[in-house]
Each structure stands twice: as structure tokens, then as C-alpha cells.
Amino acid sequence: ETGVTQSPTHLIKTRGQQVTLRCSSQSGHNTVSWYQQALGQGPQFIFQYYREEENGRGNFPPRFSGLQFPNYSSELNVNALELDDSALYLCASSSEGFWLANQETQYFGPGTRLLVL
Amino acid sequence: KQEVTQIPAALSVPEGENLVLNCSFTDSAIYNLQWFRQDPGKGLTSLLLIQSSQREQTSGRLNASLDKSSGRSTLYIAASQPGDSATYLCAVAPALDGGFKTIFGAGTRLFVKA
């Protein structure tokens, strides 16, 4: 177990709706990254938060947004859901050393599987 | 633009066989390369992380090598077991963009037959 939890485990939404996914990082980890993994593909980097600020973003539109809280929890929000948003959403937490020194790994949660109908 | 490719996409081997999974990347400017394991419907578990200055890392029956100049990495699994059945993902941390926009390959799905 990595100590990273995500909720809910599964979710079904309809096109146009909004969704909030939650992640609880390991204690002491002030960096969280979110990834989208479509079926049969590797995870795609969405964005990263460091000390409650967005620290970098992948090639995802603004309707993907996030929040990070001081208690090591974070959220991924997706507005105006599209069918192609159906995927496994993974969060990964890491300590400051991850991106300052690239010495450490990220610890992944089990993911939230989102289905958009 | 960094791209990561993994070959083969799927592999089925009998128990006890030694095997090699391949990963290639297009830009040698990386901070590190990492191999992950993913069980069906689950998150990722880090297996080995190789810094850009290193050539290989070993953990138990696993050995990963890195050749930055050729843009290649291999994951060697010795004496494979049915419990090794999973998808293996290769990921690089590009030196551009601060190194944290980890880029993953699509994975190699491994099945070890008892």
C-alpha cells in the first residue's frame, strides 16, 4: 500500500455534467500530480500542485481544474464532461524532493474509474 | 516532444523464463527513468528508478538498464512467476519542463503461465 487513497472508486456521469474526484496524499507529501489513463494507454499528465499552487500542466483544456488543501488532500474537477473523458484517473503524491532533485518516486493511489455516458 | 514507446505490447511466457521488456524514448534530456507495475484496474507501483547519471538499478529478480545516448531502457525479469503477471510501464521525467511532467509509455502486458 502506498498510503495514497482516492474516492470514489467508480463513478458514472452523463455528458455535460461536472465531476469532482478526491485524493488523499501521504502525510508530509506537499506535491500531488493527477493523471488520466485511457483504456490500454499509459497515464497522461494532467497537472501538478505544489503547496496549493498549480505547478505545471499537461495538454488538457481549462475545464480540467484542481485544488490542493493544507491537510494533504486534493481534488480534480472536470466540467462539461465529454465521452472521451471516460478513463481511470490517478493521483500521485510525492515529497518536495521529487521535483527539486528528481531523486524520489511518486506514490500512486488506486485510481477513480470514470464512465461518461 | 518526448515520446516513450514500449515493445512488445503484450507478452506471454511460461513460468521460470527470463524475459526482457524494452522501452525507448526520443529525447535523451531526462532527469530519470522509472519502471512501474500496474495490476488490472489498480494504481501504479514503482519498481525501479534510474537517475540520468546511472546505468542500471537492481531489485531482487528485477534489473533495469538505461542508455541515454541511444534512448533505450530494458527491464530484465529473472525466473518469471505467475505473480509477475501485470502491465509494466516505463516513464521518463524530461529535463525540459522541470522534470516533473512524467511521460509514460503505453505499457507491456505480461502474462506468466503456471
PDB file of C-alpha atoms in Angstrom:
ATOM      1  CA  GLU A   1       0.000   0.000   0.000  1.00  0.00           C
ATOM      2  CA  THR A   2       1.245   3.466  -0.913  1.00  0.00           C
ATOM      3  CA  GLY A   3      -0.742   5.418   1.673  1.00  0.00           C
ATOM      4  CA  VAL A   4      -2.473   7.364  -1.108  1.00  0.00           C
ATOM      5  CA  THR A   5      -6.238   6.996  -1.257  1.00  0.00           C
ATOM      6  CA  GLN A   6      -8.772   8.124  -3.854  1.00  0.00           C
ATOM      7  CA  SER A   7     -12.540   8.439  -3.845  1.00  0.00           C
ATOM      8  CA  PRO A   8     -14.848   7.365  -5.240  1.00  0.00           C
ATOM      9  CA  THR A   9     -13.529   4.133  -6.781  1.00  0.00           C
ATOM     10  CA  HIS A  10     -16.068   4.206  -9.610  1.00  0.00           C
ATOM     11  CA  LEU A  11     -18.322   6.897 -10.995  1.00  0.00           C
ATOM     12  CA  ILE A  12     -20.861   7.154 -13.807  1.00  0.00           C
ATOM     13  CA  LYS A  13     -21.812  10.554 -15.227  1.00  0.00           C
ATOM     14  CA  THR A  14     -23.583  11.828 -18.307  1.00  0.00           C
ATOM     15  CA  ARG A  15     -22.175  14.130 -20.943  1.00  0.00           C
ATOM     16  CA  GLY A  16     -22.217  17.793 -19.900  1.00  0.00           C
ATOM     17  CA  GLN A  17     -22.176  17.094 -16.164  1.00  0.00           C
ATOM     18  CA  GLN A  18     -19.442  18.114 -13.740  1.00  0.00           C
ATOM     19  CA  VAL A  19     -17.424  15.759 -11.534  1.00  0.00           C
ATOM     20  CA  THR A  20     -15.085  16.091  -8.537  1.00  0.00           C
ATOM     21  CA  LEU A  21     -12.548  13.400  -7.758  1.00  0.00           C
ATOM     22  CA  ARG A  22     -10.665  13.324  -4.468  1.00  0.00           C
ATOM     23  CA  CYS A  23      -7.224  12.245  -3.397  1.00  0.00           C
ATOM     24  CA  SER A  24      -5.585  11.975  -0.005  1.00  0.00           C
ATOM     25  CA  SER A  25      -1.803  12.094  -0.157  1.00  0.00           C
ATOM     26  CA  GLN A  26       0.759  10.558   2.119  1.00  0.00           C
ATOM     27  CA  SER A  27       1.365  12.651   5.196  1.00  0.00           C
ATOM     28  CA  GLY A  28       4.177  15.111   4.578  1.00  0.00           C
ATOM     29  CA  HIS A  29       3.868  14.981   0.795  1.00  0.00           C
ATOM     30  CA  ASN A  30       3.299  18.528  -0.439  1.00  0.00           C
ATOM     31  CA  THR A  31       3.224  17.667  -4.145  1.00  0.00           C
ATOM     32  CA  VAL A  32       0.358  15.954  -5.948  1.00  0.00           C
ATOM     33  CA  SER A  33       0.061  15.108  -9.618  1.00  0.00           C
ATOM     34  CA  TRP A  34      -3.023  13.969 -11.497  1.00  0.00           C
ATOM     35  CA  TYR A  35      -3.036  11.641 -14.489  1.00  0.00           C
ATOM     36  CA  GLN A  36      -5.655  10.398 -16.931  1.00  0.00           C
ATOM     37  CA  GLN A  37      -5.291   6.823 -18.153  1.00  0.00           C
ATOM     38  CA  ALA A  38      -7.477   5.754 -21.046  1.00  0.00           C
ATOM     39  CA  LEU A  39      -8.043   2.053 -21.583  1.00  0.00           C
ATOM     40  CA  GLY A  40      -4.945   0.358 -22.992  1.00  0.00           C
ATOM     41  CA  GLN A  41      -2.826   3.510 -22.714  1.00  0.00           C
ATOM     42  CA  GLY A  42      -0.243   4.838 -20.319  1.00  0.00           C
ATOM     43  CA  PRO A  43      -1.168   7.627 -17.885  1.00  0.00           C
ATOM     44  CA  GLN A  44      -1.212  11.158 -19.311  1.00  0.00           C
ATOM     45  CA  PHE A  45      -0.044  14.022 -17.070  1.00  0.00           C
ATOM     46  CA  ILE A  46      -2.877  16.485 -16.338  1.00  0.00           C
ATOM     47  CA  PHE A  47      -1.296  18.868 -13.822  1.00  0.00           C
ATOM     48  CA  GLN A  48       0.682  19.084 -10.631  1.00  0.00           C
ATOM     49  CA  TYR A  49       0.088  21.059  -7.444  1.00  0.00           C
ATOM     50  CA  TYR A  50       2.831  22.079  -5.047  1.00  0.00           C
ATOM     51  CA  ARG A  51       1.984  23.780  -1.771  1.00  0.00           C
ATOM     52  CA  GLU A  52      -1.557  24.537  -3.001  1.00  0.00           C
ATOM     53  CA  GLU A  53      -0.454  26.205  -6.251  1.00  0.00           C
ATOM     54  CA  GLU A  54      -0.594  24.745  -9.758  1.00  0.00           C
ATOM     55  CA  ASN A  55       2.998  23.937 -10.652  1.00  0.00           C
ATOM     56  CA  GLY A  56       2.682  22.712 -14.220  1.00  0.00           C
ATOM     57  CA  ARG A  57       0.098  21.480 -16.667  1.00  0.00           C
ATOM     58  CA  GLY A  58      -0.093  18.952 -19.447  1.00  0.00           C
ATOM     59  CA  ASN A  59      -2.092  19.231 -22.654  1.00  0.00           C
ATOM     60  CA  PHE A  60      -5.542  19.360 -21.058  1.00  0.00           C
ATOM     61  CA  PRO A  61      -8.199  22.084 -21.511  1.00  0.00           C
ATOM     62  CA  PRO A  62      -9.158  24.545 -18.746  1.00  0.00           C
ATOM     63  CA  ARG A  63     -12.291  22.560 -17.896  1.00  0.00           C
ATOM     64  CA  PHE A  64      -9.871  20.308 -16.005  1.00  0.00           C
ATOM     65  CA  SER A  65      -9.027  22.130 -12.789  1.00  0.00           C
ATOM     66  CA  GLY A  66      -7.710  21.250  -9.381  1.00  0.00           C
ATOM     67  CA  LEU A  67      -7.323  22.224  -5.789  1.00  0.00           C
ATOM     68  CA  GLN A  68      -4.847  21.209  -3.123  1.00  0.00           C
ATOM     69  CA  PHE A  69      -5.532  21.706   0.581  1.00  0.00           C
ATOM     70  CA  PRO A  70      -3.159  22.080   3.554  1.00  0.00           C
ATOM     71  CA  ASN A  71      -4.289  18.730   5.001  1.00  0.00           C
ATOM     72  CA  TYR A  72      -2.640  16.766   2.120  1.00  0.00           C
ATOM     73  CA  SER A  73      -5.930  16.271   0.292  1.00  0.00           C
ATOM     74  CA  SER A  74      -6.642  17.424  -3.237  1.00  0.00           C
ATOM     75  CA  GLU A  75      -9.382  17.499  -5.846  1.00  0.00           C
ATOM     76  CA  LEU A  76      -9.636  17.148  -9.596  1.00  0.00           C
ATOM     77  CA  ASN A  77     -12.653  18.883 -11.109  1.00  0.00           C
ATOM     78  CA  VAL A  78     -13.852  18.301 -14.644  1.00  0.00           C
ATOM     79  CA  ASN A  79     -16.595  20.482 -16.122  1.00  0.00           C
ATOM     80  CA  ALA A  80     -18.740  19.860 -19.184  1.00  0.00           C
ATOM     81  CA  LEU A  81     -17.890  16.159 -19.315  1.00  0.00           C
ATOM     82  CA  GLU A  82     -17.298  14.589 -22.711  1.00  0.00           C
ATOM     83  CA  LEU A  83     -17.442  10.936 -23.699  1.00  0.00           C
ATOM     84  CA  ASP A  84     -13.644  10.906 -24.172  1.00  0.00           C
ATOM     85  CA  ASP A  85     -13.199  11.833 -20.507  1.00  0.00           C
ATOM     86  CA  SER A  86     -14.033   8.220 -19.642  1.00  0.00           C
ATOM     87  CA  ALA A  87     -10.826   6.898 -18.089  1.00  0.00           C
ATOM     88  CA  LEU A  88      -9.016   5.882 -14.916  1.00  0.00           C
ATOM     89  CA  TYR A  89      -7.901   8.999 -13.039  1.00  0.00           C
ATOM     90  CA  LEU A  90      -4.814   8.569 -10.901  1.00  0.00           C
ATOM     91  CA  CYS A  91      -3.304  10.866  -8.350  1.00  0.00           C
ATOM     92  CA  ALA A  92       0.289  10.573  -7.219  1.00  0.00           C
ATOM     93  CA  SER A  93       1.854  12.220  -4.218  1.00  0.00           C
ATOM     94  CA  SER A  94       5.500  12.979  -3.629  1.00  0.00           C
ATOM     95  CA  SER A  95       7.721  14.938  -1.331  1.00  0.00           C
ATOM     96  CA  GLU A  96       9.450  18.152  -2.282  1.00  0.00           C
ATOM     97  CA  GLY A  97      12.483  16.134  -3.267  1.00  0.00           C
ATOM     98  CA  PHE A  98      10.612  14.686  -6.219  1.00  0.00           C
ATOM     99  CA  TRP A  99      10.750  17.748  -8.379  1.00  0.00           C
ATOM    100  CA  LEU A 100      13.565  19.648  -6.741  1.00  0.00           C
ATOM    101  CA  ALA A 101      16.092  16.868  -7.051  1.00  0.00           C
ATOM    102  CA  ASN A 102      14.260  14.229  -9.066  1.00  0.00           C
ATOM    103  CA  GLN A 103      15.603  11.691  -6.639  1.00  0.00           C
ATOM    104  CA  GLU A 104      12.361  10.248  -5.448  1.00  0.00           C
ATOM    105  CA  THR A 105       9.416   8.408  -6.820  1.00  0.00           C
ATOM    106  CA  GLN A 106       5.761   9.303  -6.877  1.00  0.00           C
ATOM    107  CA  TYR A 107       3.310   7.209  -4.882  1.00  0.00           C
ATOM    108  CA  PHE A 108       0.148   6.411  -6.786  1.00  0.00           C
ATOM    109  CA  GLY A 109      -3.350   5.907  -5.496  1.00  0.00           C
ATOM    110  CA  PRO A 110      -5.620   3.114  -6.802  1.00  0.00           C
ATOM    111  CA  GLY A 111      -7.487   5.488  -9.102  1.00  0.00           C
ATOM    112  CA  THR A 112     -11.067   6.503  -9.805  1.00  0.00           C
ATOM    113  CA  ARG A 113     -12.677   4.938 -12.850  1.00  0.00           C
ATOM    114  CA  LEU A 114     -14.974   7.462 -14.534  1.00  0.00           C
ATOM    115  CA  LEU A 115     -17.501   6.468 -17.168  1.00  0.00           C
ATOM    116  CA  VAL A 116     -19.231   9.208 -19.132  1.00  0.00           C
ATOM    117  CA  LEU A 117     -22.403   8.182 -20.958  1.00  0.00           C
TER     118      LEU A 117
ATOM    119  CA  LYS B   1       8.447  16.447 -27.957  1.00  0.00           C
ATOM    120  CA  GLN B   2       9.325  13.493 -25.783  1.00  0.00           C
ATOM    121  CA  GLU B   3       7.690  10.210 -26.744  1.00  0.00           C
ATOM    122  CA  VAL B   4       8.004   6.881 -24.972  1.00  0.00           C
ATOM    123  CA  THR B   5       7.459   3.582 -26.767  1.00  0.00           C
ATOM    124  CA  GLN B   6       7.311   0.119 -25.238  1.00  0.00           C
ATOM    125  CA  ILE B   7       7.843  -3.140 -27.084  1.00  0.00           C
ATOM    126  CA  PRO B   8       6.285  -5.665 -27.087  1.00  0.00           C
ATOM    127  CA  ALA B   9       2.750  -4.516 -26.309  1.00  0.00           C
ATOM    128  CA  ALA B  10       1.945  -7.944 -24.871  1.00  0.00           C
ATOM    129  CA  LEU B  11       3.961 -10.989 -23.884  1.00  0.00           C
ATOM    130  CA  SER B  12       3.042 -14.472 -22.722  1.00  0.00           C
ATOM    131  CA  VAL B  13       5.760 -16.709 -21.277  1.00  0.00           C
ATOM    132  CA  PRO B  14       5.924 -19.967 -19.290  1.00  0.00           C
ATOM    133  CA  GLU B  15       6.842 -19.802 -15.636  1.00  0.00           C
ATOM    134  CA  GLY B  16      10.577 -19.757 -14.945  1.00  0.00           C
ATOM    135  CA  GLU B  17      11.582 -17.998 -18.140  1.00  0.00           C
ATOM    136  CA  ASN B  18      13.884 -14.969 -18.087  1.00  0.00           C
ATOM    137  CA  LEU B  19      12.489 -12.079 -20.078  1.00  0.00           C
ATOM    138  CA  VAL B  20      13.298  -8.570 -21.269  1.00  0.00           C
ATOM    139  CA  LEU B  21      10.913  -5.661 -21.702  1.00  0.00           C
ATOM    140  CA  ASN B  22      12.002  -2.756 -23.877  1.00  0.00           C
ATOM    141  CA  CYS B  23      11.429   0.970 -23.613  1.00  0.00           C
ATOM    142  CA  SER B  24      12.633   3.680 -25.971  1.00  0.00           C
ATOM    143  CA  PHE B  25      12.397   7.458 -25.688  1.00  0.00           C
ATOM    144  CA  THR B  26      13.018  10.145 -28.274  1.00  0.00           C
ATOM    145  CA  ASP B  27      14.762  12.856 -26.239  1.00  0.00           C
ATOM    146  CA  SER B  28      17.824  11.936 -24.184  1.00  0.00           C
ATOM    147  CA  ALA B  29      17.470  15.023 -21.964  1.00  0.00           C
ATOM    148  CA  ILE B  30      15.873  13.311 -18.991  1.00  0.00           C
ATOM    149  CA  TYR B  31      16.251  13.506 -15.236  1.00  0.00           C
ATOM    150  CA  ASN B  32      15.344   9.905 -14.622  1.00  0.00           C
ATOM    151  CA  LEU B  33      13.556   6.871 -15.962  1.00  0.00           C
ATOM    152  CA  GLN B  34      11.244   4.715 -13.914  1.00  0.00           C
ATOM    153  CA  TRP B  35       9.601   1.340 -14.309  1.00  0.00           C
ATOM    154  CA  PHE B  36       6.172   0.760 -12.793  1.00  0.00           C
ATOM    155  CA  ARG B  37       3.910  -2.226 -12.412  1.00  0.00           C
ATOM    156  CA  GLN B  38       0.139  -1.937 -12.756  1.00  0.00           C
ATOM    157  CA  ASP B  39      -2.267  -4.690 -11.835  1.00  0.00           C
ATOM    158  CA  PRO B  40      -5.682  -4.698 -13.592  1.00  0.00           C
ATOM    159  CA  GLY B  41      -7.824  -1.755 -12.510  1.00  0.00           C
ATOM    160  CA  LYS B  42      -5.252  -0.674  -9.931  1.00  0.00           C
ATOM    161  CA  GLY B  43      -2.790   2.121  -9.413  1.00  0.00           C
ATOM    162  CA  LEU B  44       0.914   2.033 -10.207  1.00  0.00           C
ATOM    163  CA  THR B  45       3.652   0.550  -8.074  1.00  0.00           C
ATOM    164  CA  SER B  46       7.175   1.833  -8.564  1.00  0.00           C
ATOM    165  CA  LEU B  47       9.672  -0.954  -9.285  1.00  0.00           C
ATOM    166  CA  LEU B  48      12.923   0.791 -10.139  1.00  0.00           C
ATOM    167  CA  LEU B  49      14.061   4.387 -10.659  1.00  0.00           C
ATOM    168  CA  ILE B  50      17.259   5.116 -12.596  1.00  0.00           C
ATOM    169  CA  GLN B  51      18.790   8.581 -12.378  1.00  0.00           C
ATOM    170  CA  SER B  52      20.186  10.056 -15.592  1.00  0.00           C
ATOM    171  CA  SER B  53      23.729   9.586 -14.299  1.00  0.00           C
ATOM    172  CA  GLN B  54      23.192   5.899 -13.589  1.00  0.00           C
ATOM    173  CA  ARG B  55      23.383   2.914 -15.936  1.00  0.00           C
ATOM    174  CA  GLU B  56      21.290   0.379 -14.053  1.00  0.00           C
ATOM    175  CA  GLN B  57      19.355  -0.469 -10.925  1.00  0.00           C
ATOM    176  CA  THR B  58      18.572  -3.854  -9.399  1.00  0.00           C
ATOM    177  CA  SER B  59      15.903  -5.047  -7.017  1.00  0.00           C
ATOM    178  CA  GLY B  60      15.535  -8.743  -6.351  1.00  0.00           C
ATOM    179  CA  ARG B  61      14.770 -10.519  -9.634  1.00  0.00           C
ATOM    180  CA  LEU B  62      14.463  -7.208 -11.489  1.00  0.00           C
ATOM    181  CA  ASN B  63      17.233  -5.336 -13.266  1.00  0.00           C
ATOM    182  CA  ALA B  64      16.711  -2.150 -15.253  1.00  0.00           C
ATOM    183  CA  SER B  65      19.301  -0.568 -17.518  1.00  0.00           C
ATOM    184  CA  LEU B  66      19.467   2.880 -19.042  1.00  0.00           C
ATOM    185  CA  ASP B  67      21.321   4.024 -22.156  1.00  0.00           C
ATOM    186  CA  LYS B  68      20.545   7.713 -22.545  1.00  0.00           C
ATOM    187  CA  SER B  69      22.584   8.184 -25.695  1.00  0.00           C
ATOM    188  CA  SER B  70      20.532   5.626 -27.588  1.00  0.00           C
ATOM    189  CA  GLY B  71      17.282   6.488 -25.802  1.00  0.00           C
ATOM    190  CA  ARG B  72      16.709   2.973 -24.503  1.00  0.00           C
ATOM    191  CA  SER B  73      15.956   1.152 -21.299  1.00  0.00           C
ATOM    192  CA  THR B  74      15.347  -2.506 -20.616  1.00  0.00           C
ATOM    193  CA  LEU B  75      13.677  -4.245 -17.713  1.00  0.00           C
ATOM    194  CA  TYR B  76      15.018  -7.740 -17.126  1.00  0.00           C
ATOM    195  CA  ILE B  77      12.906 -10.142 -15.083  1.00  0.00           C
ATOM    196  CA  ALA B  78      14.654 -13.306 -13.965  1.00  0.00           C
ATOM    197  CA  ALA B  79      12.874 -16.606 -13.290  1.00  0.00           C
ATOM    198  CA  SER B  80       9.410 -15.240 -14.000  1.00  0.00           C
ATOM    199  CA  GLN B  81       6.491 -16.273 -11.794  1.00  0.00           C
ATOM    200  CA  PRO B  82       2.697 -16.185 -12.315  1.00  0.00           C
ATOM    201  CA  GLY B  83       2.572 -13.366  -9.753  1.00  0.00           C
ATOM    202  CA  ASP B  84       4.607 -11.234 -12.151  1.00  0.00           C
ATOM    203  CA  SER B  85       1.611 -11.083 -14.490  1.00  0.00           C
ATOM    204  CA  ALA B  86       0.737  -7.394 -14.822  1.00  0.00           C
ATOM    205  CA  THR B  87       1.254  -4.407 -17.098  1.00  0.00           C
ATOM    206  CA  TYR B  88       4.721  -2.876 -16.915  1.00  0.00           C
ATOM    207  CA  LEU B  89       5.027   0.820 -17.636  1.00  0.00           C
ATOM    208  CA  CYS B  90       8.125   2.824 -18.456  1.00  0.00           C
ATOM    209  CA  ALA B  91       8.127   6.538 -17.610  1.00  0.00           C
ATOM    210  CA  VAL B  92      10.632   9.347 -18.155  1.00  0.00           C
ATOM    211  CA  ALA B  93      10.982  12.690 -16.387  1.00  0.00           C
ATOM    212  CA  PRO B  94      12.029  15.116 -19.140  1.00  0.00           C
ATOM    213  CA  ALA B  95      14.713  17.647 -18.228  1.00  0.00           C
ATOM    214  CA  LEU B  96      12.678  20.245 -20.086  1.00  0.00           C
ATOM    215  CA  ASP B  97       9.638  21.491 -18.099  1.00  0.00           C
ATOM    216  CA  GLY B  98      11.423  20.957 -14.812  1.00  0.00           C
ATOM    217  CA  GLY B  99      11.341  17.202 -15.000  1.00  0.00           C
ATOM    218  CA  PHE B 100       8.040  16.597 -13.295  1.00  0.00           C
ATOM    219  CA  LYS B 101       5.759  16.187 -16.320  1.00  0.00           C
ATOM    220  CA  THR B 102       6.311  12.447 -16.286  1.00  0.00           C
ATOM    221  CA  ILE B 103       5.708  10.839 -19.668  1.00  0.00           C
ATOM    222  CA  PHE B 104       4.598   7.227 -19.789  1.00  0.00           C
ATOM    223  CA  GLY B 105       4.721   4.566 -22.433  1.00  0.00           C
ATOM    224  CA  ALA B 106       1.606   2.547 -23.206  1.00  0.00           C
ATOM    225  CA  GLY B 107       2.968  -0.452 -21.319  1.00  0.00           C
ATOM    226  CA  THR B 108       3.756  -4.108 -21.899  1.00  0.00           C
ATOM    227  CA  ARG B 109       1.096  -6.529 -20.728  1.00  0.00           C
ATOM    228  CA  LEU B 110       2.844  -9.618 -19.324  1.00  0.00           C
ATOM    229  CA  PHE B 111       1.204 -12.968 -18.687  1.00  0.00           C
ATOM    230  CA  VAL B 112       3.242 -15.700 -16.987  1.00  0.00           C
ATOM    231  CA  LYS B 113       1.700 -19.154 -17.360  1.00  0.00           C
ATOM    232  CA  ALA B 114       1.979 -21.634 -14.494  1.00  0.00           C
TER     233      ALA B 114
END
